[in-house]
Short mmCIF file of N, CA and C in Angstrom, two decimals:
data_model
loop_
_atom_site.label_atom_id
_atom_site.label_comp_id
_atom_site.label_asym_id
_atom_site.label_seq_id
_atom_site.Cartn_x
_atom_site.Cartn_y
_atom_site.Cartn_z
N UNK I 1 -21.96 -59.94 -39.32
CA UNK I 1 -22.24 -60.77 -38.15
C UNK I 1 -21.03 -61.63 -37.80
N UNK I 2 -20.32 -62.29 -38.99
CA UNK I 2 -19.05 -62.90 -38.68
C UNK I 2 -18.28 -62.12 -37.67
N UNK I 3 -18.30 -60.96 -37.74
CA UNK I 3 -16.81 -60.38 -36.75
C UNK I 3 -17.44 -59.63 -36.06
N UNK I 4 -18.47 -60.27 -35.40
CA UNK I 4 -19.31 -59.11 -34.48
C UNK I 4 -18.57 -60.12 -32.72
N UNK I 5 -18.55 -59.05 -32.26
CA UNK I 5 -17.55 -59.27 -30.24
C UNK I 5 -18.48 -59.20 -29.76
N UNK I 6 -19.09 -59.89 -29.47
CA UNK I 6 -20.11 -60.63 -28.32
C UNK I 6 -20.20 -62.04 -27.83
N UNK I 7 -20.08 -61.69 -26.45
CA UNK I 7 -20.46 -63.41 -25.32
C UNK I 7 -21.13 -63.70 -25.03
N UNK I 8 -22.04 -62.49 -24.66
CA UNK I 8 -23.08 -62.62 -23.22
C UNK I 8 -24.12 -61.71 -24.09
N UNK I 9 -25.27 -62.22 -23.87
CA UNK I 9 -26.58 -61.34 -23.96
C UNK I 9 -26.97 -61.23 -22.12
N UNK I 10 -27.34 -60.05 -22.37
CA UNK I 10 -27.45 -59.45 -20.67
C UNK I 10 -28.95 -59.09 -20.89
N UNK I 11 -29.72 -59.31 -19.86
CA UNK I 11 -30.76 -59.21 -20.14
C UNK I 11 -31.50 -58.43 -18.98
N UNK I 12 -32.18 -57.30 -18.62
CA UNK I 12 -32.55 -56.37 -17.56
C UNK I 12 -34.41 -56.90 -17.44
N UNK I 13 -35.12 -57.05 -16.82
CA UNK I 13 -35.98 -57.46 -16.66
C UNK I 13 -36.86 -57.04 -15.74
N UNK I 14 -37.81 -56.60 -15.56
CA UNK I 14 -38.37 -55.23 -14.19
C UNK I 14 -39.79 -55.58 -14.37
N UNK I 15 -40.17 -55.44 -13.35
CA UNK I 15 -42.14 -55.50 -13.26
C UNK I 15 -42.37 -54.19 -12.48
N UNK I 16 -43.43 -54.04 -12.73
CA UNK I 16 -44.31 -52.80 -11.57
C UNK I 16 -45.84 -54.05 -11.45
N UNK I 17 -46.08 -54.55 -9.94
CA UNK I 17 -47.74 -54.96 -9.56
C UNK I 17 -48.16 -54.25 -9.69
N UNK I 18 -49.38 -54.43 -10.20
CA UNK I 18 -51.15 -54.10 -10.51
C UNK I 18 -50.62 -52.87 -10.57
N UNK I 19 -49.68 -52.26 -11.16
CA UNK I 19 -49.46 -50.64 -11.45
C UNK I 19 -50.25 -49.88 -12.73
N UNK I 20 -50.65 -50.29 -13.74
CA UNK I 20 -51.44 -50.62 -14.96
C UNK I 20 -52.66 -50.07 -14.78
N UNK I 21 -53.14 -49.65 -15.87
CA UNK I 21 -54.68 -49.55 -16.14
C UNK I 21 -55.56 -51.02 -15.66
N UNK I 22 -56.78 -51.04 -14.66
CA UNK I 22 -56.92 -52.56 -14.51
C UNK I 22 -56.43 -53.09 -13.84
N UNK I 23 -55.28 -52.64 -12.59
CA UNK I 23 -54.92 -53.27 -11.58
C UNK I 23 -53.76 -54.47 -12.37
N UNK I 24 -53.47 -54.07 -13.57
CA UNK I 24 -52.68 -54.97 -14.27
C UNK I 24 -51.21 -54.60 -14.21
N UNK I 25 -50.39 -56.18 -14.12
CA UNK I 25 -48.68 -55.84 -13.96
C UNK I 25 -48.18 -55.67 -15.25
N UNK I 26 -46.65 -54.50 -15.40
CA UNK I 26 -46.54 -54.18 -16.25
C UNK I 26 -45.28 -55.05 -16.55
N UNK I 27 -44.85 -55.52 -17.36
CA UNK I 27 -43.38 -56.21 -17.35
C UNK I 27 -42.52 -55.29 -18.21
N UNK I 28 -41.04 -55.43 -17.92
CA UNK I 28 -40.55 -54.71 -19.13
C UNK I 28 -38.99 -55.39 -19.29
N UNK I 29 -38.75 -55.59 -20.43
CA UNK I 29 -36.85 -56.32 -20.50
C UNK I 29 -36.30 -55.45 -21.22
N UNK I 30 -35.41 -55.54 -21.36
CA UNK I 30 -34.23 -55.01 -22.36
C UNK I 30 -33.12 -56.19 -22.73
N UNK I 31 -33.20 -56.64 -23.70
CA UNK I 31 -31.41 -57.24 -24.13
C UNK I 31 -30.63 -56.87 -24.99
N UNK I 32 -29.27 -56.92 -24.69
CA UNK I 32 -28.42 -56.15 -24.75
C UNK I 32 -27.62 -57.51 -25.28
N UNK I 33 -26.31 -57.27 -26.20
CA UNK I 33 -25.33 -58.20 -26.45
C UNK I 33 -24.06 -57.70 -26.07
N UNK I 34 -22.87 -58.39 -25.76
CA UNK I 34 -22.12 -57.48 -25.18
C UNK I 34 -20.37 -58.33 -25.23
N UNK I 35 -19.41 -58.28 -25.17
CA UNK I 35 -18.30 -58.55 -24.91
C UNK I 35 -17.75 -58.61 -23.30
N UNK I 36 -18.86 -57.48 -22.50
CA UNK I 36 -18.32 -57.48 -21.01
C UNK I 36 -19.22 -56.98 -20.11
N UNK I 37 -20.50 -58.37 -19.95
CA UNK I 37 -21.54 -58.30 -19.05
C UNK I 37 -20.91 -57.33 -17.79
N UNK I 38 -20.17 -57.41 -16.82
CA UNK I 38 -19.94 -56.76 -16.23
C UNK I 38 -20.03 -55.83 -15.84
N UNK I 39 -19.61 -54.86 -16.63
CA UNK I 39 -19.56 -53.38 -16.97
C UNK I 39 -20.54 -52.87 -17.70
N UNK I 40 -21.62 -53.52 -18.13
CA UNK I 40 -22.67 -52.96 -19.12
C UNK I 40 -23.52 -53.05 -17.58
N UNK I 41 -24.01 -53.78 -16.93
CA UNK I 41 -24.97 -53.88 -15.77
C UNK I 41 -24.24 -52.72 -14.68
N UNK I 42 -23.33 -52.29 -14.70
CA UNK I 42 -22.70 -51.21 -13.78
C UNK I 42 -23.13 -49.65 -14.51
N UNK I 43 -23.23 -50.16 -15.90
CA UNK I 43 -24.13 -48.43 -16.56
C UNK I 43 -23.27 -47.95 -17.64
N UNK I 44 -22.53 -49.24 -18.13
CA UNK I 44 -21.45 -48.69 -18.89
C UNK I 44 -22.05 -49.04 -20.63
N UNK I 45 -23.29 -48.55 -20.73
CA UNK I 45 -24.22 -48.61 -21.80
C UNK I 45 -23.43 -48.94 -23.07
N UNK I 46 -22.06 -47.86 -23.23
CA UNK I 46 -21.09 -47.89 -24.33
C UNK I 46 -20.90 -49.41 -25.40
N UNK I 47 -20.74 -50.08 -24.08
CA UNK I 47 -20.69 -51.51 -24.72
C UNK I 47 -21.14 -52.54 -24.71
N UNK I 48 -22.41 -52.29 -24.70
CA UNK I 48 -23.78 -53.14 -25.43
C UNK I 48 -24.26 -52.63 -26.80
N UNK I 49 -24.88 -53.65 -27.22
CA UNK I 49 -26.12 -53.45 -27.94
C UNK I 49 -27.07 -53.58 -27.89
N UNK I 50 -27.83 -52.70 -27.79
CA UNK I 50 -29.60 -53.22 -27.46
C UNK I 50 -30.52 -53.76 -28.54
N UNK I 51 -30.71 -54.42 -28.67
CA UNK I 51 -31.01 -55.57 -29.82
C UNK I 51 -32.83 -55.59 -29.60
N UNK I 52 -33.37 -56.07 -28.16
CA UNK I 52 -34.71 -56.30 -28.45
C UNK I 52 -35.13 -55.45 -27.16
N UNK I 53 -36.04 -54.89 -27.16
CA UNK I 53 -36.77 -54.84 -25.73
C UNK I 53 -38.44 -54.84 -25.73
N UNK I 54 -38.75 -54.39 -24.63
CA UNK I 54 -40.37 -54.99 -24.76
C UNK I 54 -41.40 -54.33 -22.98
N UNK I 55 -42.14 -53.54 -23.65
CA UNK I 55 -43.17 -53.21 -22.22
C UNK I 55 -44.28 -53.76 -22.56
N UNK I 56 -45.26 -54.20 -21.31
CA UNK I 56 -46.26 -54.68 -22.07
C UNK I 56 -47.19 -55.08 -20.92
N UNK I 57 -47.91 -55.99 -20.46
CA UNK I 57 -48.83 -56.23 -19.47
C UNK I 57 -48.56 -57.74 -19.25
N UNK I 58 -48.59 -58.20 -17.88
CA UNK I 58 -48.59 -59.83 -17.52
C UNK I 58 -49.41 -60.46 -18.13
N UNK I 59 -49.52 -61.39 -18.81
CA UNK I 59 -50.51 -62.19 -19.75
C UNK I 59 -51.36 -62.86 -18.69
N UNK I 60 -50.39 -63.38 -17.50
CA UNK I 60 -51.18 -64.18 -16.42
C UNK I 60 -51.99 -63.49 -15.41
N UNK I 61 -52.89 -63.83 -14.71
CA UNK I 61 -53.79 -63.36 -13.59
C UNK I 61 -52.52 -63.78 -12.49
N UNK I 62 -51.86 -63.17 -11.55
CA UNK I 62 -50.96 -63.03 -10.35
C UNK I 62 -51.22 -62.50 -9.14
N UNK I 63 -51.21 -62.95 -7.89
CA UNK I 63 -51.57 -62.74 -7.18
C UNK I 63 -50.65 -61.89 -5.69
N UNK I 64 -49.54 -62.12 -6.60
CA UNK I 64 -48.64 -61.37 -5.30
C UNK I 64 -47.36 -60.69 -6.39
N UNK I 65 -46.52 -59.95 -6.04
CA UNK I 65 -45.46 -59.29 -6.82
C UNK I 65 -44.38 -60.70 -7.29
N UNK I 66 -43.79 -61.43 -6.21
CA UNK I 66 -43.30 -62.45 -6.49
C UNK I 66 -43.40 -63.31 -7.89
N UNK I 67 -45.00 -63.42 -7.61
CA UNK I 67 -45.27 -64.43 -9.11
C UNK I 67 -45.19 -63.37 -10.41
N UNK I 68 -45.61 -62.13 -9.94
CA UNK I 68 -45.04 -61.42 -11.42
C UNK I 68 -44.18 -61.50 -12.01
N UNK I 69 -42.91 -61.00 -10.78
CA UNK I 69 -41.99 -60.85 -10.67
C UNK I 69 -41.22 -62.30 -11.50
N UNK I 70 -41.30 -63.47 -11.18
CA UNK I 70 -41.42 -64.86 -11.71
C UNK I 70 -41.65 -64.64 -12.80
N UNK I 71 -43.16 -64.48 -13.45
CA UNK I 71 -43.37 -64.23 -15.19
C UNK I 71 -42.66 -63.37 -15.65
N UNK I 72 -42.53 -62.58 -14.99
CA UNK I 72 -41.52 -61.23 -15.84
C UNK I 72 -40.38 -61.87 -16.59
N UNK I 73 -39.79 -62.42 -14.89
CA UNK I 73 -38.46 -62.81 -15.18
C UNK I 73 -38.33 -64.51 -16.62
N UNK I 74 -39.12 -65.19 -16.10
CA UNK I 74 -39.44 -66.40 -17.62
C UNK I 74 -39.44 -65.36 -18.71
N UNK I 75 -40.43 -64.89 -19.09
CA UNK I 75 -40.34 -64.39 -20.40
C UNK I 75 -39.15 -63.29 -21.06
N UNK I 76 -38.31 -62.91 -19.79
CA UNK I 76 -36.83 -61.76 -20.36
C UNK I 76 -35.85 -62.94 -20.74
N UNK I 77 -35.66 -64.09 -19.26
CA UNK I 77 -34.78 -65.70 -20.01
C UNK I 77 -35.24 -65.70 -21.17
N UNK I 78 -36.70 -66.15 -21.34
CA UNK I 78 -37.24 -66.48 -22.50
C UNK I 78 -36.22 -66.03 -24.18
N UNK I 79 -36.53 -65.11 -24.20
CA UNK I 79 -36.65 -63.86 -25.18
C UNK I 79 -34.80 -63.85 -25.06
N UNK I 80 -34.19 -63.70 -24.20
CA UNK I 80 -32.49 -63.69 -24.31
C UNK I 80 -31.83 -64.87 -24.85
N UNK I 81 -32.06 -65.93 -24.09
CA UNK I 81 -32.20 -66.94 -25.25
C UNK I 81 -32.01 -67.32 -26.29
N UNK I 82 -33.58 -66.68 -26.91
CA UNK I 82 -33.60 -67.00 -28.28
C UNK I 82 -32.99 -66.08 -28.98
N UNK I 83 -33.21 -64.97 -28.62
CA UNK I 83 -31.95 -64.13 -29.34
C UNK I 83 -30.51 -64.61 -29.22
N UNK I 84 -29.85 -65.51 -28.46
CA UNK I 84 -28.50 -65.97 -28.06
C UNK I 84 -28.72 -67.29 -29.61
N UNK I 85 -29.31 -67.80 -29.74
CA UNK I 85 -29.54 -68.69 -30.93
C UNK I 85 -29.22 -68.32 -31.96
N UNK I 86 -30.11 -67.10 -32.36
CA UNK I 86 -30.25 -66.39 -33.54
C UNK I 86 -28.81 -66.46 -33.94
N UNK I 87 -28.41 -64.99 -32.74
CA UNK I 87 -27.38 -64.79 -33.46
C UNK I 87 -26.04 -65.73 -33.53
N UNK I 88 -26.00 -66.98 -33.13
CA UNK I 88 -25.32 -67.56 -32.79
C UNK I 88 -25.24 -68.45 -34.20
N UNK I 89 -26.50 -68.73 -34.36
CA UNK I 89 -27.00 -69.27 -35.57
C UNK I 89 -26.29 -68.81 -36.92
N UNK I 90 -26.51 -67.03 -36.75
CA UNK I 90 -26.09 -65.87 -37.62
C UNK I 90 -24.39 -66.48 -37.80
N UNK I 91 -23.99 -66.17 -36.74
CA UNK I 91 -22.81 -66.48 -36.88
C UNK I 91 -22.07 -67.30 -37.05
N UNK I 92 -22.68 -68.78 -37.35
CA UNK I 92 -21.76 -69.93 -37.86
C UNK I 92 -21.76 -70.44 -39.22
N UNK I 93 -22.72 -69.67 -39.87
CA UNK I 93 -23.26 -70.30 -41.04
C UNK I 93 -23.86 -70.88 -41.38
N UNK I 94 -24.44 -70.98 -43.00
CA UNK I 94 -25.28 -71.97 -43.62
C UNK I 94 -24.76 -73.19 -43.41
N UNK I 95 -23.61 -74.12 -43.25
CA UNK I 95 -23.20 -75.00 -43.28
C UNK I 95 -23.23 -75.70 -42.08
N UNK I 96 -23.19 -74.92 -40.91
CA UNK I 96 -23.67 -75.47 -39.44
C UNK I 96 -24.75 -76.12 -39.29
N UNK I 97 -24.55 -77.35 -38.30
CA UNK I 97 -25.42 -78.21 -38.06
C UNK I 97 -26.28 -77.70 -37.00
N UNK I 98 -27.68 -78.08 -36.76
CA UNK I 98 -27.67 -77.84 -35.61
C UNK I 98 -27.53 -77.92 -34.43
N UNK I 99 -26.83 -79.28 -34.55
CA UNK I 99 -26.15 -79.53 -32.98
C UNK I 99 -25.11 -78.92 -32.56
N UNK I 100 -24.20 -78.49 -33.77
CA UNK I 100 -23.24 -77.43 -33.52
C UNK I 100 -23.60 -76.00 -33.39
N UNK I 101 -24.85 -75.64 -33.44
CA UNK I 101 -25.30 -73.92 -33.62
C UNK I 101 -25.63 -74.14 -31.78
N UNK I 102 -26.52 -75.40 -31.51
CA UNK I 102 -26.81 -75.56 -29.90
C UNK I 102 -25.21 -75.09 -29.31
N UNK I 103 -24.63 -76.71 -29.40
CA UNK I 103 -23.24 -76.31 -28.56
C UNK I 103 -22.58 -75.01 -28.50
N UNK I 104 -22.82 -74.55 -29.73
CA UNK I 104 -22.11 -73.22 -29.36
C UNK I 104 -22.86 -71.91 -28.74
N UNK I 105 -24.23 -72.03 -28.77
CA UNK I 105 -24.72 -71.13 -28.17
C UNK I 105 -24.79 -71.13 -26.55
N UNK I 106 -24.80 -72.66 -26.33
CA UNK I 106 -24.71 -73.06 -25.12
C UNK I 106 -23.53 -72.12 -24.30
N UNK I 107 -22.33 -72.46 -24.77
CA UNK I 107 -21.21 -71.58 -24.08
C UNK I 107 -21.08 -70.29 -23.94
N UNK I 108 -22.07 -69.39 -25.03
CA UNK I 108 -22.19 -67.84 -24.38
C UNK I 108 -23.25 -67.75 -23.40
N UNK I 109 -22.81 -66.91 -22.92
CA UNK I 109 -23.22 -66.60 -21.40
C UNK I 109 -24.49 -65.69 -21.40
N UNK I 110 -25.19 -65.96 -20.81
CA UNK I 110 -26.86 -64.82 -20.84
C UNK I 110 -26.97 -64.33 -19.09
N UNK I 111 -26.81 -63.49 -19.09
CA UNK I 111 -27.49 -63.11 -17.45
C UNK I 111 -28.58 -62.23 -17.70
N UNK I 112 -29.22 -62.60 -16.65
CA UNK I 112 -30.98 -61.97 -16.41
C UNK I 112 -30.70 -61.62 -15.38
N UNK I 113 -31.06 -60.37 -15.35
CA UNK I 113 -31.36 -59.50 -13.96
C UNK I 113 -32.28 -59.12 -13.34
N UNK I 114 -32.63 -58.87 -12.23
CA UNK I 114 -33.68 -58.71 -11.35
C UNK I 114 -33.65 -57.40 -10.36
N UNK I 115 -34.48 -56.90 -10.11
CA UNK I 115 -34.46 -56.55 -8.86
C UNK I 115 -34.74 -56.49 -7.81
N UNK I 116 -35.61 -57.84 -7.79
CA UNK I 116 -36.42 -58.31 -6.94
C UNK I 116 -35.59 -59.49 -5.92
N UNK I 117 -34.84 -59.14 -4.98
CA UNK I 117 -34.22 -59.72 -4.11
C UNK I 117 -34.97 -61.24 -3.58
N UNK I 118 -35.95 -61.17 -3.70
CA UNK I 118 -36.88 -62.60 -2.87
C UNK I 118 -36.91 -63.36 -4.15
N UNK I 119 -37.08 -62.81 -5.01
CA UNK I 119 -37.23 -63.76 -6.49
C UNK I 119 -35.79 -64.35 -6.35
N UNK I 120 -35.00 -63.72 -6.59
CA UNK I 120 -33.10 -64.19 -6.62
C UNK I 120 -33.14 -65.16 -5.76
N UNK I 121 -33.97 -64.73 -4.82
CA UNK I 121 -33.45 -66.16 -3.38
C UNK I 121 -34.09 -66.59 -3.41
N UNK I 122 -35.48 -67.05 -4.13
CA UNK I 122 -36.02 -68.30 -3.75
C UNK I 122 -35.35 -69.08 -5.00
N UNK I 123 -35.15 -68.44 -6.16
CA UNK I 123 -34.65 -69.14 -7.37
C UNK I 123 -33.59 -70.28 -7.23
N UNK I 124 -32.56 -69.24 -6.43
CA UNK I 124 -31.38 -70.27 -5.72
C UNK I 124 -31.06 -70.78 -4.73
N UNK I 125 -32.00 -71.06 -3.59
CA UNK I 125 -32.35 -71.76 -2.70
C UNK I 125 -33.85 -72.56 -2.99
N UNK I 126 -33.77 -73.41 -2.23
CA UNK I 126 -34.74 -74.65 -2.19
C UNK I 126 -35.56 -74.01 -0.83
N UNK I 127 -34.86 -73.51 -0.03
CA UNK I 127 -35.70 -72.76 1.16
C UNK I 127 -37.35 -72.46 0.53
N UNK I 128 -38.10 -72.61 1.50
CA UNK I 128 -39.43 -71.78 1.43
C UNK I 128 -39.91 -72.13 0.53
N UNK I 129 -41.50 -72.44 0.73
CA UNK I 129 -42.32 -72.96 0.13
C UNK I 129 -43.64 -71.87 -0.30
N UNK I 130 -44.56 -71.82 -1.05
CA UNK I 130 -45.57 -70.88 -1.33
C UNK I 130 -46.76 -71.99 -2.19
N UNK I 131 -48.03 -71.02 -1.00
CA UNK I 131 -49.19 -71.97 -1.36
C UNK I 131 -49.63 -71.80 -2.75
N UNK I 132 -49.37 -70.75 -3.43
CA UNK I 132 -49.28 -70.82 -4.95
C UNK I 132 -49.26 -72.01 -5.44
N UNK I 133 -49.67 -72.56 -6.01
CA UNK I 133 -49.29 -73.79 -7.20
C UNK I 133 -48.57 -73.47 -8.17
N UNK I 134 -49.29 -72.51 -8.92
CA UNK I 134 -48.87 -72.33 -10.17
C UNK I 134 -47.09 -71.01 -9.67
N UNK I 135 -47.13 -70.79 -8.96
CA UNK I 135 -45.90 -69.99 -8.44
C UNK I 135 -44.86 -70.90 -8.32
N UNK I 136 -45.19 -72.20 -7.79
CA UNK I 136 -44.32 -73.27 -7.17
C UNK I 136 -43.63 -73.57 -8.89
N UNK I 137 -44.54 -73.61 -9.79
CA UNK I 137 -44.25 -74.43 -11.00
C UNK I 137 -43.39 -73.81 -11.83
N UNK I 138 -43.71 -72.38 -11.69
CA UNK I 138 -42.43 -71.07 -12.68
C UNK I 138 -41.16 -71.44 -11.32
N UNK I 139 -41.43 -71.61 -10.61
CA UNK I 139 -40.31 -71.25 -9.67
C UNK I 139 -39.33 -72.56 -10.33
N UNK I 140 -40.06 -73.46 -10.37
CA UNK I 140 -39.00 -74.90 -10.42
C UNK I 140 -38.71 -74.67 -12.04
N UNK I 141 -39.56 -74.00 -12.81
CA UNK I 141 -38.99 -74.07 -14.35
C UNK I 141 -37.95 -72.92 -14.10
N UNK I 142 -37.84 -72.03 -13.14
CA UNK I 142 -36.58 -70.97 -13.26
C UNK I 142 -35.57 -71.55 -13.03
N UNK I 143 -36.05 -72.43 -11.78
CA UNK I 143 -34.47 -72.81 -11.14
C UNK I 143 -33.85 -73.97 -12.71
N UNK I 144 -34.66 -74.83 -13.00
CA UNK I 144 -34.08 -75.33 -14.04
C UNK I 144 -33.65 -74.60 -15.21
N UNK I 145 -34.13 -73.32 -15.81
CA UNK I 145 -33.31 -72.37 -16.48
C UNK I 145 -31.95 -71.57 -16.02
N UNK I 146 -31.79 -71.26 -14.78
CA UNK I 146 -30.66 -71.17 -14.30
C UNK I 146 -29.80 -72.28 -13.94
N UNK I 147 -30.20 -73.11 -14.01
CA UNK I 147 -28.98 -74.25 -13.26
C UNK I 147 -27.66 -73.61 -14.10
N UNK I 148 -26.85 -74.03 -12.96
CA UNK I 148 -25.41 -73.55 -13.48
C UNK I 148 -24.81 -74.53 -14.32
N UNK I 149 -25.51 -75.26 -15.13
CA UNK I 149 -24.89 -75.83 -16.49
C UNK I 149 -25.67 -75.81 -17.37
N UNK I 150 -26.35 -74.35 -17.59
CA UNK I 150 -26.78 -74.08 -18.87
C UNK I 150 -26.89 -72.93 -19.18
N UNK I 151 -25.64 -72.15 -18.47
CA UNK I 151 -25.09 -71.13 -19.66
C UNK I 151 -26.24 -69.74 -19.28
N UNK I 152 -27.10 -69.47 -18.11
CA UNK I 152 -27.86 -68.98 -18.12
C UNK I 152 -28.37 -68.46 -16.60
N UNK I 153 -27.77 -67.28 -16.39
CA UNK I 153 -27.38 -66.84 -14.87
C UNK I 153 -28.51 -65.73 -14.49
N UNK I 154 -29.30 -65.63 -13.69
CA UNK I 154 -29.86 -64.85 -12.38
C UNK I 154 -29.24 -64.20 -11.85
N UNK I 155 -29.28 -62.75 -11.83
CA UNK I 155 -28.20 -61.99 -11.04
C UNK I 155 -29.49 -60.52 -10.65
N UNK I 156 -29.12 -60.56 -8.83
CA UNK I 156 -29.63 -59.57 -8.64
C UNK I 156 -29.25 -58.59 -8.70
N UNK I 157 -30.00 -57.27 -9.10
CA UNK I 157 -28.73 -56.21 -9.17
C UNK I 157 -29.85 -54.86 -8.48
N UNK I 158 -29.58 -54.05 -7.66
CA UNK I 158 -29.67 -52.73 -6.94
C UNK I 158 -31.13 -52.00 -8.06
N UNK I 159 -32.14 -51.56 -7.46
CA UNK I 159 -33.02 -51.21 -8.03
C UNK I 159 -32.62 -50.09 -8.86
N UNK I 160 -31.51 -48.95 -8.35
CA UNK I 160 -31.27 -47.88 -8.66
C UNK I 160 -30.29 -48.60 -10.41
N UNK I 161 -29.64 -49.86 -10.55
CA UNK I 161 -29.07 -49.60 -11.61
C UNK I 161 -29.90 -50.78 -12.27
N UNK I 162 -31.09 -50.81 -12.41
CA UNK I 162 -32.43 -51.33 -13.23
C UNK I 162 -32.59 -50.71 -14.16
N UNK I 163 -32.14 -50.91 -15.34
CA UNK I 163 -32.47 -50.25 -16.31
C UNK I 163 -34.21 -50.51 -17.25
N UNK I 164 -34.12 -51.22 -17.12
CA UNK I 164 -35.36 -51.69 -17.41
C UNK I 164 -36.58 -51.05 -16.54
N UNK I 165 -36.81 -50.05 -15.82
CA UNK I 165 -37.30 -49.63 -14.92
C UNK I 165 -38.49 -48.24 -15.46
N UNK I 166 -37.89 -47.70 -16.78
CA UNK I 166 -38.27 -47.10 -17.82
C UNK I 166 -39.55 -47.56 -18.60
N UNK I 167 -39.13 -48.85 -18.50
CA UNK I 167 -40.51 -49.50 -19.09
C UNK I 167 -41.90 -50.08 -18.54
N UNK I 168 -41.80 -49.54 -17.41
CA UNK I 168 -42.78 -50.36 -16.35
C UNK I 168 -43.38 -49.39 -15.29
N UNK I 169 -42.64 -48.20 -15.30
CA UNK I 169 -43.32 -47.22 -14.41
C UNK I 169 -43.27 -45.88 -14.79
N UNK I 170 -44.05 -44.69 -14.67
CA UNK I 170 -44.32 -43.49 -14.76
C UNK I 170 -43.52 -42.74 -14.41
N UNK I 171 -42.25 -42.15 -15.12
CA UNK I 171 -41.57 -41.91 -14.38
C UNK I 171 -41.02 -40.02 -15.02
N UNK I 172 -40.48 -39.14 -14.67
CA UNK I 172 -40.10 -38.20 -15.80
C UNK I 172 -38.78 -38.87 -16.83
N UNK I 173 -39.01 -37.49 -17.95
CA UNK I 173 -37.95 -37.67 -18.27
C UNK I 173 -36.42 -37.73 -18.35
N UNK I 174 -36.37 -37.20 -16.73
CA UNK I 174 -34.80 -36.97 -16.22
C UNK I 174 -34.41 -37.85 -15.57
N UNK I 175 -35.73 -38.25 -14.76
CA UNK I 175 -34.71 -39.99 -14.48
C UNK I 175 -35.21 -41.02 -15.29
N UNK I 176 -35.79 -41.33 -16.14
CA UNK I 176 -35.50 -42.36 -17.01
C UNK I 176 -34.13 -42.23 -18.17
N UNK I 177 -33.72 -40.98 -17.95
CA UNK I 177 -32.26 -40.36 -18.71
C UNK I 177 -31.25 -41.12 -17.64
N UNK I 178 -31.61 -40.58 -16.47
CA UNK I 178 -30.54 -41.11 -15.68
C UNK I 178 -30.54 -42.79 -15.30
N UNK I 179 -31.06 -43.25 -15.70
CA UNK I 179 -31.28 -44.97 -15.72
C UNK I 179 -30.25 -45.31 -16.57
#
């Protein structure tokens, strides 16, 4: 773990609405650790590691794709995160404090991806309001997980290079190859 090249945990994050047995949403993440977020979200798989991933069903009752889309996206931050700790943790030693295992995890970089274009923009705009309540409330805990001083970025990226897309919908096996 000492001489392991990683900055960024990249994190892919995808819903399918009421697509599920039950009219239920499916969520799905992938995280990845990496030396060059960049090029791993462009398909350059080579240089990641895929460390955790996860399909599974929305825990919450949701009423529009948005708010899924919202839970999805909390629980992939979530989960990247804490894996950014771990290994961060991993990597400084028994002798590290924990205010020093924080600070330093703080400075590697996590991006969460989406492909949900309206999620991206309401996250980072204040624009537009939704009679949701409980939508309003993930929305303001996202934007405070992304603020740009905590190490923890929202990035929309093209449905077609969603990798996470595998885990959430019915798909063959030639294009979940080609994902």
């Amino acid at each position: 773990i000492r001489n392991c090249d990683w900055s960024s945990d990249v994190c892919s994050s995808d819903l399918s609405f009421a697509s599920a047995e039950g009219e239920k949403s499916q969520h799905g993440e992938l995280v990845f650790v990496t030396h060059d977020p960049e090029k791993l979200m462009t398909g350059h798989f080579g240089l990641g590691h895929l460390v955790s991933f996860k399909s599974g069903t929305v825990k919450r009752v949701v009423r529009s794709t948005l708010a899924a889309e919202a839970y999805s996206v909390s629980e992939a931050a979530e989960q990247a995160e804490w894996i950014r700790h771990v290994l961060t943790e991993l990597h400084s030693g028994p002798r590290a404090s924990l205010k020093e295992v924080e600070a330093t995890a703080c400075s590697r970089r996590v991006v969460v991806c989406t492909d949900s274009h309206s999620l991206a923009d309401t996250v980072h705009s204040d624009a537009g309001t939704t009679s949701d309540k409980r939508l309003r409330i993930v929305t303001a805990m996202l934007r405070q997980t992304f603020a740009p001083d905590g190490g923890v970025e929202l990035r929309w990226v093209n449905t077609q290079a969603m990798f996470a897309d595998a885990l959430t919908k019915v798909m063959t096996a030639l294009a979940a190859i080609a994902i």
